Coordinates of C-alpha atoms in Angstrom, one line a residue:
Chain A
M137 CA 0.0 0.0 0.0
R138 CA 1.1 3.6 -0.7
V139 CA -0.6 6.3 1.3
L140 CA -0.2 10.1 1.3
I141 CA -0.8 12.1 4.5
T142 CA -1.4 15.8 4.8
G143 CA -1.1 17.4 8.2
G144 CA 1.6 14.9 9.4
T145 CA 3.0 17.5 11.8
G146 CA -0.3 17.7 13.7
Y147 CA -1.4 15.6 16.7
I148 CA -3.5 13.0 14.8
G149 CA -1.2 13.1 11.8
Q150 CA 1.9 12.0 13.7
H151 CA 0.1 9.1 15.2
L152 CA -1.3 8.1 11.8
I153 CA 2.2 8.2 10.3
E154 CA 3.4 5.8 13.0
R155 CA 0.4 3.4 12.3
C156 CA 0.9 3.4 8.6
L157 CA 4.6 2.7 9.0
S158 CA 3.9 -0.1 11.5
L159 CA 1.5 -1.6 8.8
G160 CA 4.4 -1.6 6.4
W161 CA 2.8 0.9 4.1
E162 CA 4.9 3.2 1.9
T163 CA 4.1 6.5 3.6
H164 CA 4.3 9.9 1.8
L165 CA 3.9 13.2 3.5
I166 CA 3.0 16.6 2.1
L167 CA 4.7 19.3 4.2
R168 CA 5.0 23.1 3.9
P169 CA 8.5 24.5 3.5
K170 CA 8.7 25.4 7.3
S171 CA 6.9 22.4 8.7
V172 CA 8.7 20.4 11.4
L173 CA 7.9 16.7 12.0
A174 CA 7.5 15.3 15.5
P175 CA 10.9 14.0 16.8
Q176 CA 9.6 10.4 17.1
I177 CA 9.0 10.2 13.3
Q178 CA 12.1 8.7 11.6
K179 CA 12.6 10.8 8.5
E180 CA 14.3 8.1 6.6
R181 CA 11.2 5.9 6.8
V182 CA 8.8 8.4 5.1
A183 CA 8.9 10.1 1.8
I184 CA 8.6 13.9 2.3
H185 CA 7.2 16.2 -0.4
I186 CA 7.4 20.0 0.0
H187 CA 4.4 21.9 -1.3
D188 CA 5.2 25.4 -2.5
G189 CA 1.6 26.6 -2.3
S190 CA 0.8 26.2 -6.0
T191 CA -1.6 23.8 -7.7
K192 CA 1.2 22.7 -10.0
S193 CA 3.4 21.7 -7.1
M194 CA 0.5 19.7 -5.7
I195 CA 0.0 17.8 -8.9
E196 CA 3.8 17.0 -9.1
I197 CA 3.7 15.7 -5.6
L198 CA 0.7 13.4 -6.3
Q199 CA 2.4 12.2 -9.5
K200 CA 5.4 11.1 -7.5
A201 CA 3.4 9.6 -4.6
K202 CA 1.1 7.4 -6.7
A203 CA -0.9 6.9 -3.6
D204 CA -3.7 4.4 -3.2
C205 CA -5.3 6.7 -0.7
V206 CA -4.9 10.2 0.6
F207 CA -5.5 11.0 4.3
H208 CA -6.2 14.7 4.5
L209 CA -5.6 16.0 8.0
A210 CA -3.9 19.3 7.3
T211 CA -5.9 22.1 9.0
Y212 CA -5.5 25.5 10.6
F213 CA -7.4 25.4 13.8
C214 CA -8.6 28.4 15.9
A215 CA -11.5 28.4 18.4
E216 CA -12.1 32.1 18.0
H217 CA -10.4 33.7 15.0
R218 CA -8.7 37.1 14.7
A219 CA -8.7 39.2 11.5
E220 CA -5.1 38.4 10.8
E221 CA -5.9 34.7 10.7
I222 CA -8.5 34.9 7.8
T223 CA -6.1 34.4 5.0
G224 CA -4.4 31.4 6.7
L225 CA -7.7 29.8 7.6
I226 CA -9.0 30.0 4.0
E227 CA -5.7 29.0 2.4
S228 CA -5.1 26.0 4.7
N229 CA -8.7 24.8 5.1
V230 CA -10.2 25.5 1.7
L231 CA -7.5 26.3 -1.0
F232 CA -5.0 23.6 0.0
G233 CA -7.7 20.9 0.0
T234 CA -9.1 22.0 -3.4
Q235 CA -5.6 21.9 -4.9
L236 CA -5.3 18.4 -3.4
L237 CA -8.6 17.3 -5.0
Q238 CA -7.6 18.7 -8.4
A239 CA -4.3 16.9 -8.2
M240 CA -6.1 13.7 -7.3
V241 CA -8.2 14.1 -10.5
E242 CA -5.1 14.8 -12.7
T243 CA -3.1 11.9 -11.3
K244 CA -6.0 9.4 -11.0
T245 CA -5.6 9.1 -7.3
P246 CA -8.9 7.5 -6.4
L247 CA -9.5 7.6 -2.6
L248 CA -9.7 10.3 0.1
V249 CA -10.2 10.1 3.8
N250 CA -11.0 13.6 4.9
T251 CA -11.1 15.1 8.4
G252 CA -14.2 17.2 9.3
T253 CA -15.3 18.6 12.7
A254 CA -18.4 17.9 14.7
W255 CA -18.4 21.6 15.4
Q256 CA -20.0 22.1 11.9
H257 CA -23.2 21.2 13.8
F258 CA -23.7 23.7 16.6
N259 CA -26.5 22.5 18.8
S260 CA -26.9 19.5 16.4
A261 CA -28.3 21.5 13.6
H262 CA -27.9 20.3 10.0
Y263 CA -25.3 23.0 9.4
V264 CA -24.7 25.8 11.9
P265 CA -21.0 26.3 12.5
V266 CA -19.6 26.9 15.9
S267 CA -16.7 29.0 14.6
L268 CA -15.2 30.3 11.4
Y269 CA -12.9 27.3 11.6
A270 CA -15.9 25.0 11.5
A271 CA -17.4 27.1 8.6
T272 CA -14.2 26.7 6.6
K273 CA -14.4 22.9 7.1
Q274 CA -18.0 23.0 5.8
A275 CA -16.9 25.2 2.9
F276 CA -14.4 22.5 2.0
S277 CA -17.1 19.8 2.2
D278 CA -19.1 21.7 -0.4
I279 CA -16.1 21.7 -2.7
L280 CA -15.4 18.0 -2.0
Q281 CA -19.0 17.2 -3.0
F282 CA -18.4 18.7 -6.4
F283 CA -15.4 16.5 -7.0
T284 CA -17.0 13.3 -5.8
D285 CA -20.2 14.1 -7.8
T286 CA -18.4 14.8 -11.1
K287 CA -14.9 13.2 -10.9
K288 CA -13.7 9.7 -10.2
I289 CA -12.9 10.5 -6.6
R290 CA -14.5 8.6 -3.7
A291 CA -14.3 10.0 -0.2
I292 CA -15.1 9.4 3.4
N293 CA -15.4 12.4 5.8
L294 CA -14.6 11.6 9.4
M295 CA -16.2 14.1 11.7
I296 CA -14.1 14.4 14.8
F297 CA -15.1 15.6 18.2
D298 CA -12.4 15.9 21.0
T299 CA -9.3 13.8 20.9
Y300 CA -6.7 13.1 23.5
G301 CA -3.8 10.8 24.2
P302 CA -0.1 10.7 24.8
K303 CA 2.4 13.2 23.3
D304 CA -0.3 15.9 23.0
T305 CA 1.2 19.4 23.0
R306 CA -2.0 21.1 21.9
K307 CA -3.6 23.8 24.1
K308 CA -6.5 21.6 25.0
L309 CA -8.2 20.4 28.2
V310 CA -6.4 17.1 28.7
P311 CA -2.8 18.4 28.3
F312 CA -3.8 21.2 30.7
L313 CA -5.2 18.8 33.3
L314 CA -2.1 16.6 33.0
S315 CA 0.2 19.6 33.7
Q316 CA -1.9 20.5 36.7
A317 CA -1.7 16.9 38.0
K318 CA 2.1 16.9 37.4
K319 CA 2.4 20.0 39.6
V320 CA 0.4 18.4 42.4
Q321 CA 2.5 15.3 42.2
Q322 CA 5.6 17.4 42.5
G323 CA 4.2 18.9 45.7
E324 CA 3.0 22.2 44.4
S325 CA 0.0 23.7 46.0
L326 CA -2.4 25.0 43.3
P327 CA -5.0 27.7 43.6
P328 CA -8.5 26.4 42.6
L329 CA -8.9 26.0 38.9
E330 CA -11.6 28.5 37.7
L331 CA -14.1 26.8 35.4
S332 CA -17.6 27.3 33.9
L333 CA -20.5 25.4 35.5
G334 CA -19.2 22.5 33.5
E335 CA -22.5 21.1 32.4
Q336 CA -21.6 20.9 28.7
L337 CA -21.3 17.4 27.4
M338 CA -17.9 16.3 26.1
N339 CA -17.2 13.7 23.5
F340 CA -13.6 12.5 24.0
V341 CA -12.1 9.8 21.9
Y342 CA -8.6 8.3 22.6
I343 CA -6.0 8.7 19.8
S344 CA -5.5 5.1 19.0
D345 CA -9.3 4.7 18.4
I346 CA -9.2 7.8 16.1
I347 CA -6.3 6.2 14.1
D348 CA -8.3 2.9 13.9
A349 CA -11.1 4.9 12.3
F350 CA -8.8 6.3 9.5
I351 CA -7.6 2.9 8.7
T352 CA -11.2 1.4 8.8
A353 CA -12.4 4.2 6.5
F354 CA -9.7 3.4 3.9
E355 CA -10.5 -0.3 4.1
L356 CA -14.2 0.5 3.6
L357 CA -13.6 2.7 0.6
K358 CA -11.5 -0.2 -1.0
K359 CA -14.1 -2.8 -0.2
D360 CA -17.3 -0.9 -1.0
Q361 CA -17.1 0.6 -4.5
S362 CA -20.6 2.0 -4.1
I363 CA -19.4 4.7 -1.7
T364 CA -18.9 8.0 -3.5
Q365 CA -19.1 10.3 -0.5
E366 CA -20.1 9.4 3.0
E367 CA -19.8 11.2 6.4
F368 CA -19.3 9.4 9.7
A369 CA -19.1 10.8 13.2
L370 CA -16.3 9.5 15.4
S371 CA -18.3 9.6 18.6
S372 CA -17.4 8.1 22.0
S373 CA -20.0 5.9 23.7
E374 CA -19.2 7.7 27.0
L375 CA -20.7 11.2 27.0
L376 CA -19.8 13.0 30.2
S377 CA -20.3 16.5 31.3
L378 CA -17.1 18.6 31.6
K379 CA -17.5 18.4 35.4
D380 CA -17.8 14.6 35.5
F381 CA -15.0 14.3 33.0
I382 CA -12.6 16.2 35.2
R383 CA -13.7 14.2 38.3
L384 CA -13.1 11.0 36.4
F385 CA -9.7 12.3 35.3
Q386 CA -8.7 12.9 39.0
E387 CA -10.1 9.5 40.1
S388 CA -8.3 7.7 37.2
I389 CA -4.9 8.9 38.1
Q390 CA -5.6 9.1 41.8
L391 CA -4.5 12.7 42.1
S392 CA -6.7 15.7 42.8
F393 CA -6.4 19.4 42.5
P394 CA -8.9 22.1 43.6
L395 CA -11.7 23.0 41.2
D396 CA -14.0 26.0 41.3
F397 CA -17.0 25.3 39.0
G398 CA -19.2 28.2 38.1
K399 CA -16.5 30.8 38.4
K400 CA -16.3 31.5 34.7
P401 CA -19.1 32.1 32.2
Y402 CA -19.7 29.8 29.3
R403 CA -18.2 30.8 26.0
E404 CA -20.4 32.7 23.7
R405 CA -21.2 29.7 21.5
E406 CA -20.5 27.0 24.1
V407 CA -21.7 23.6 22.7
M408 CA -23.8 22.1 25.5
L409 CA -24.9 19.0 23.6
P410 CA -22.5 17.8 20.9
W411 CA -23.9 16.7 17.5
H412 CA -25.4 13.2 17.9
E413 CA -27.0 12.6 14.6
G414 CA -23.9 11.5 12.7
K415 CA -23.8 8.0 11.2
R416 CA -21.4 5.5 12.8
L417 CA -18.5 4.3 10.7
P418 CA -19.3 0.6 10.0
G419 CA -16.8 -1.7 11.7
W420 CA -15.6 0.9 14.1
A421 CA -16.3 1.8 17.7
A422 CA -14.2 3.6 20.3
R423 CA -12.6 0.7 22.3
I424 CA -10.5 2.5 24.9
S425 CA -12.7 3.6 27.9
L426 CA -12.2 7.1 29.2
K427 CA -10.7 5.7 32.4
E428 CA -8.3 3.5 30.5
G429 CA -7.4 6.3 28.1
I430 CA -6.7 8.8 30.8
Q431 CA -4.5 6.2 32.6
L432 CA -2.5 5.4 29.4
T433 CA -2.0 9.1 28.8
W434 CA -0.8 9.7 32.3
Q435 CA 1.5 6.7 32.3
S436 CA 3.0 7.9 29.0
L437 CA 3.8 11.3 30.6
E438 CA 5.2 9.5 33.7
S439 CA 7.6 7.3 31.6
S440 CA 8.8 10.1 29.3
Chain C
M193 CA -26.8 56.8 1.3
R194 CA -23.2 55.4 1.1
V195 CA -22.8 52.1 -0.7
L196 CA -19.7 49.9 -1.4
I197 CA -19.6 47.8 -4.5
T198 CA -17.2 44.9 -5.2
G199 CA -17.0 43.5 -8.7
G200 CA -17.7 47.0 -10.3
T201 CA -15.8 46.0 -13.4
G202 CA -18.1 43.1 -14.1
Y203 CA -21.3 43.3 -16.2
I204 CA -23.8 43.5 -13.4
G205 CA -21.4 45.7 -11.3
Q206 CA -21.1 48.4 -13.9
H207 CA -24.8 48.7 -14.3
L208 CA -25.3 48.8 -10.5
I209 CA -22.7 51.6 -10.2
E210 CA -24.7 53.6 -12.8
R211 CA -27.9 53.0 -10.9
C212 CA -26.4 54.0 -7.5
L213 CA -25.0 57.2 -9.0
S214 CA -28.4 58.0 -10.6
L215 CA -30.0 57.6 -7.2
G216 CA -27.5 60.2 -5.8
W217 CA -25.8 57.7 -3.5
E218 CA -22.1 58.1 -2.5
T219 CA -20.7 55.1 -4.4
H220 CA -17.5 53.4 -3.2
L221 CA -15.7 50.7 -5.2
I222 CA -13.2 48.1 -4.2
L223 CA -10.9 47.3 -7.1
R224 CA -7.8 45.1 -7.5
P225 CA -4.6 46.9 -8.6
K226 CA -5.0 45.9 -12.2
S227 CA -8.8 46.3 -12.5
V228 CA -10.1 48.4 -15.3
L229 CA -13.5 50.2 -15.0
A230 CA -15.9 50.2 -18.0
P231 CA -15.4 53.4 -20.0
Q232 CA -18.9 54.7 -19.4
I233 CA -18.2 55.0 -15.6
Q234 CA -17.0 58.5 -14.8
K235 CA -14.1 58.0 -12.4
E236 CA -14.6 61.4 -10.7
R237 CA -18.1 60.4 -9.6
V238 CA -17.1 57.3 -7.6
A239 CA -14.6 56.7 -4.7
I240 CA -12.1 54.0 -5.7
H241 CA -10.3 51.9 -3.1
I242 CA -7.5 49.5 -4.2
H243 CA -7.4 46.2 -2.3
D244 CA -3.9 44.8 -2.0
G245 CA -5.2 41.3 -1.1
S246 CA -4.7 41.5 2.6
T247 CA -7.4 41.5 5.3
K248 CA -5.8 44.6 6.8
S249 CA -6.2 46.5 3.5
M250 CA -9.9 45.4 3.4
I251 CA -10.5 46.7 6.9
E252 CA -8.9 50.1 6.0
I253 CA -11.1 50.3 2.9
L254 CA -14.3 49.7 4.9
Q255 CA -13.2 52.2 7.5
K256 CA -12.9 54.9 4.8
A257 CA -16.1 53.9 3.0
K258 CA -18.4 53.9 6.1
A259 CA -21.0 52.2 3.9
D260 CA -24.6 51.7 4.8
C261 CA -24.6 48.6 2.6
V262 CA -22.1 46.4 0.7
F263 CA -23.1 45.0 -2.7
H264 CA -20.8 42.0 -3.2
L265 CA -20.6 41.1 -6.8
A266 CA -16.9 40.3 -7.3
T267 CA -16.5 36.8 -8.6
Y268 CA -14.3 34.6 -10.7
F269 CA -16.5 32.8 -13.2
C270 CA -15.6 29.7 -15.2
A271 CA -18.0 27.1 -16.6
E272 CA -15.4 24.3 -16.5
H273 CA -12.3 25.0 -14.5
R274 CA -8.7 24.2 -15.4
A275 CA -6.1 23.2 -12.7
E276 CA -4.4 26.6 -13.0
E277 CA -7.6 28.4 -12.1
I278 CA -8.0 26.7 -8.7
T279 CA -6.1 29.4 -6.7
G280 CA -7.9 32.3 -8.4
L281 CA -11.3 30.7 -7.9
I282 CA -10.7 30.2 -4.1
E283 CA -9.1 33.5 -3.6
S284 CA -11.8 35.5 -5.5
N285 CA -14.9 33.5 -4.5
V286 CA -14.0 32.5 -0.9
L287 CA -11.1 34.4 0.6
F288 CA -12.0 37.9 -0.7
G289 CA -15.5 37.6 0.6
T290 CA -14.4 36.3 4.0
Q291 CA -12.0 39.2 4.3
L292 CA -14.9 41.5 3.4
L293 CA -17.2 40.0 6.1
Q294 CA -14.4 40.3 8.7
A295 CA -13.9 43.9 7.7
M296 CA -17.7 44.5 8.0
V297 CA -17.5 43.2 11.5
E298 CA -14.5 45.3 12.5
T299 CA -16.0 48.5 11.0
K300 CA -19.6 47.9 12.1
T301 CA -20.8 47.9 8.5
P302 CA -24.2 46.2 8.9
L303 CA -25.8 45.1 5.6
L304 CA -24.7 42.9 2.7
V305 CA -26.4 42.0 -0.5
N306 CA -24.5 39.0 -1.8
T307 CA -24.6 37.4 -5.3
G308 CA -25.1 33.7 -5.5
T309 CA -25.8 31.5 -8.5
A310 CA -28.7 29.2 -9.2
W311 CA -26.1 26.7 -10.5
Q312 CA -25.5 25.8 -6.8
H313 CA -28.7 23.7 -7.4
F314 CA -28.0 21.2 -10.2
N315 CA -31.3 19.6 -11.3
S316 CA -33.0 21.6 -8.5
A317 CA -31.3 19.6 -5.6
H318 CA -30.9 21.3 -2.2
Y319 CA -27.2 21.6 -2.9
V320 CA -25.5 19.9 -5.9
P321 CA -23.1 22.2 -7.7
V322 CA -23.0 22.3 -11.5
S323 CA -19.4 23.4 -11.5
L324 CA -16.5 24.1 -9.2
Y325 CA -17.4 27.8 -9.6
A326 CA -20.9 27.0 -8.1
A327 CA -19.2 25.0 -5.4
T328 CA -17.1 27.9 -4.4
K329 CA -20.2 30.1 -4.2
Q330 CA -21.8 27.6 -1.9
A331 CA -18.6 27.5 0.2
F332 CA -18.8 31.2 0.6
S333 CA -22.6 31.0 1.6
D334 CA -21.5 28.7 4.4
I335 CA -19.0 31.2 5.7
L336 CA -21.5 34.0 5.4
Q337 CA -23.9 31.9 7.6
F338 CA -21.3 31.9 10.4
F339 CA -21.0 35.7 10.2
T340 CA -24.8 36.3 10.1
D341 CA -25.4 33.8 12.9
T342 CA -22.7 35.2 15.3
K343 CA -22.0 38.8 14.3
K344 CA -24.1 41.8 13.7
I345 CA -24.2 41.4 10.0
R346 CA -27.5 41.0 8.1
A347 CA -27.4 39.7 4.5
I348 CA -29.5 38.9 1.5
N349 CA -28.2 36.4 -1.0
L350 CA -29.5 36.9 -4.5
M351 CA -29.4 33.8 -6.6
I352 CA -28.9 34.7 -10.2
F353 CA -29.6 32.6 -13.3
D354 CA -28.8 34.0 -16.7
T355 CA -28.6 37.8 -17.3
Y356 CA -28.4 39.8 -20.5
G357 CA -28.7 43.3 -21.8
P358 CA -26.8 46.2 -23.5
K359 CA -23.0 46.6 -23.3
D360 CA -22.4 42.9 -22.5
T361 CA -19.0 41.7 -23.5
R362 CA -19.1 38.4 -21.7
K363 CA -18.7 35.2 -23.7
K364 CA -22.4 34.2 -23.3
L365 CA -25.3 33.2 -25.5
V366 CA -27.0 36.6 -26.1
P367 CA -23.8 38.6 -27.1
F368 CA -23.0 35.7 -29.4
L369 CA -26.4 35.8 -31.0
L370 CA -26.1 39.5 -31.4
S371 CA -22.8 39.2 -33.2
Q372 CA -24.4 36.6 -35.6
A373 CA -27.4 39.0 -36.2
K374 CA -25.0 41.9 -36.9
K375 CA -23.2 39.8 -39.5
V376 CA -26.4 38.8 -41.2
Q377 CA -27.5 42.5 -41.3
Q378 CA -24.2 43.4 -42.9
G379 CA -25.0 40.9 -45.7
E380 CA -22.7 38.1 -44.6
S381 CA -23.8 34.6 -45.4
L382 CA -23.4 32.4 -42.3
P383 CA -23.0 28.6 -42.1
P384 CA -25.6 27.0 -39.9
L385 CA -25.0 27.5 -36.2
E386 CA -24.3 24.1 -34.6
L387 CA -26.3 23.6 -31.4
S388 CA -27.4 20.9 -29.0
L389 CA -31.0 19.7 -29.2
G390 CA -31.8 22.9 -27.3
E391 CA -34.4 21.5 -25.0
Q392 CA -32.8 22.8 -21.8
L393 CA -34.9 25.5 -20.2
M394 CA -33.3 28.9 -19.9
N395 CA -34.0 31.5 -17.3
F396 CA -33.0 34.9 -18.7
V397 CA -33.5 38.2 -16.7
Y398 CA -32.8 41.6 -18.3
I399 CA -30.1 43.6 -16.6
S400 CA -32.3 46.5 -15.4
D401 CA -34.5 44.0 -13.6
I402 CA -31.4 42.5 -11.9
I403 CA -30.3 45.9 -10.8
D404 CA -33.8 46.6 -9.4
A405 CA -33.4 43.4 -7.3
F406 CA -30.2 44.6 -5.7
I407 CA -31.8 47.9 -4.8
T408 CA -35.0 46.2 -3.5
A409 CA -32.9 43.8 -1.4
F410 CA -31.1 46.7 0.2
E411 CA -34.4 48.5 0.9
L412 CA -35.8 45.2 2.4
L413 CA -32.8 44.8 4.7
K414 CA -33.2 48.4 6.0
K415 CA -37.0 48.0 6.5
D416 CA -37.2 44.6 8.0
Q417 CA -34.8 44.3 10.9
S418 CA -35.8 40.7 11.5
I419 CA -33.9 39.5 8.4
T420 CA -30.5 38.0 9.4
Q421 CA -29.9 35.9 6.3
E422 CA -32.2 35.2 3.5
E423 CA -31.8 33.8 0.0
F424 CA -34.0 34.8 -3.0
A425 CA -34.0 33.5 -6.6
L426 CA -34.1 36.1 -9.3
S427 CA -36.2 34.1 -11.7
S428 CA -37.9 35.2 -14.9
S429 CA -41.5 34.4 -15.3
E430 CA -40.8 33.3 -18.9
L431 CA -39.0 30.0 -19.0
L432 CA -38.2 29.0 -22.6
S433 CA -36.2 26.2 -24.0
L434 CA -32.9 27.2 -25.6
K435 CA -34.5 26.4 -29.0
D436 CA -37.6 28.6 -28.4
F437 CA -35.4 31.4 -26.9
I438 CA -33.2 31.6 -30.1
R439 CA -36.4 31.6 -32.2
L440 CA -37.9 34.4 -30.1
F441 CA -34.6 36.2 -30.5
Q442 CA -34.7 36.1 -34.3
E443 CA -38.4 37.1 -34.4
S444 CA -37.9 40.0 -32.0
I445 CA -35.2 41.6 -34.1
Q446 CA -36.7 40.4 -37.4
L447 CA -33.4 38.9 -38.6
S448 CA -32.7 35.2 -39.0
F449 CA -29.6 33.1 -39.4
P450 CA -29.5 29.4 -40.1
L451 CA -29.6 27.0 -37.0
D452 CA -28.7 23.3 -36.8
F453 CA -30.2 21.9 -33.6
G454 CA -29.0 18.5 -32.5
K455 CA -25.6 18.8 -34.1
K456 CA -23.8 19.0 -30.8
P457 CA -24.1 16.9 -27.7
Y458 CA -25.3 18.4 -24.4
R459 CA -22.6 19.4 -21.9
E460 CA -21.7 16.8 -19.3
R461 CA -23.7 18.5 -16.6
E462 CA -26.2 20.4 -18.8
V463 CA -28.9 21.9 -16.6
M464 CA -32.2 20.9 -18.3
L465 CA -34.5 22.3 -15.7
P466 CA -33.2 25.3 -13.8
W467 CA -33.7 25.4 -10.0
H468 CA -37.3 26.5 -9.3
E469 CA -37.7 26.2 -5.6
G470 CA -36.0 29.5 -4.6
K471 CA -38.1 32.1 -2.7
R472 CA -39.2 35.2 -4.6
L473 CA -37.7 38.5 -3.4
P474 CA -40.6 40.4 -1.9
G475 CA -41.5 43.5 -3.9
W476 CA -39.6 42.4 -7.0
A477 CA -40.5 40.7 -10.3
A478 CA -38.8 40.8 -13.6
R479 CA -40.7 43.5 -15.5
I480 CA -39.0 43.5 -19.0
S481 CA -40.4 40.7 -21.2
L482 CA -37.9 38.7 -23.2
K483 CA -39.1 40.2 -26.4
E484 CA -38.7 43.7 -25.1
G485 CA -35.3 42.9 -23.5
I486 CA -34.0 41.5 -26.7
Q487 CA -35.2 44.5 -28.7
L488 CA -33.7 47.0 -26.2
T489 CA -30.4 45.1 -26.3
W490 CA -30.4 45.1 -30.1
Q491 CA -31.3 48.8 -30.3
S492 CA -28.5 49.6 -27.9
L493 CA -26.0 47.8 -30.2
E494 CA -27.5 49.5 -33.3
S495 CA -27.1 53.0 -31.8
S496 CA -23.6 52.4 -30.4

């Protein structure tokens, strides 16, 4: 198998590279000139292609990669955008992907596993974006539909909620809770953590389950030729409120730090009930329980 | 009134500028460095702002314009795209508009009349794009929805079918038929025009009716504060097949040239039945009949 991965420097991307290598697949990456791979990825085991931003360069990359499948994970994420991020958001989340699709057409690369976000469905509406980030993801879905409708490209869109696991340097809840726990373990006395009421439901999926889903989606596209474009939600079976999630976190690692719920207001577009109407990916379910996932993540931090 | 127009070098844009000036409105234009205004627009009557491509430049322009309403017509059109058009399509049809929306937020510019295309609805589906051009228009609609949902921007999307009228230099059906008629009038003997079977229904609206719709949409946004985002179809009441339209054209100007229907195949995604589920813009209907519109267009060519 030959696969091409975009966004290989990101959290999910680096784990997907490791999985593809462990499956013995020839793994190609598209990187931007200044991208830096995670240190655990051995550069000699992957084929790196630098994209100069043009459609021509993208076509040349896909010609060389001759991939059976493209895993498109490259994204520019921001919870609340600033004016100076507009160009980067559109270029990364819309233009880059459209160039990729055009290059797939030109090089007869047939299959795509794309990464969407459940935040395209604010309060579970058909399409109401939580953020401009989510709106750009929907914008790309619209363009993808044109290509799957009219060209010989078949695609699966995986709609991701929250992800967590080892080696996560993103500014997200779990890495933050881990850093708090580490301080407590080292004997630091922490002031109470100021939080909202914490009643929003969270949908966390452990990283290895997410990676399973990407592989399962590729297998499904290969097996079922009738799929032209399908969307699946990578939802956990354990929906907990933020409050309960943090309590479970503390119980799981047997360390606690003081919490002050209700101190902060909810965000302007806080998602209280995550989207729950997405289809399940056939052959996939989240297998790692939250307790187990939290423990694995903590142990990985301990041993590093 | 102060209005800001994007796409003022285009066919609809130049007619909208003339209308705004005739209404005595202070008319601001956003142009790209190399844009050229139509010769009939007197430069001293409009305020021209050059956009350098950045979000910052867009914000500065909107700060200066202090517009009551933005008419967003700038677009990059192509019926069937080539690889080298991808970047231009996304930058013009998605990035530019997103920068415009962000600048409207930053400068508290409240109202937008946006231009969509009925070709977002191939065979009248909710959303199935006829072309990548139409897909980029839908992509921008999704981004617009984020801004109208979360920011103090109110917008009307006008979904346009086919337009025609005087001073049209676009590579479209009516200018082509006019050039054929002109040759016949000058005594040229023409070979039969090779056409498809011609059974696809056409939805042509005369340019002054289109301009009426833009003004009506602005008035509606001012009057009805409850509108946050609405979409209206600018549909003619006379749907004719291509065959009947060309016959009506010849009758209306009392000139005929030989036609050969059925000689060419339909295009790959030929729209046989234009979208017909769009809402009508309240207070607007196409007033110029096809016969009258064709005669006005021909007379304008005769007198020029």
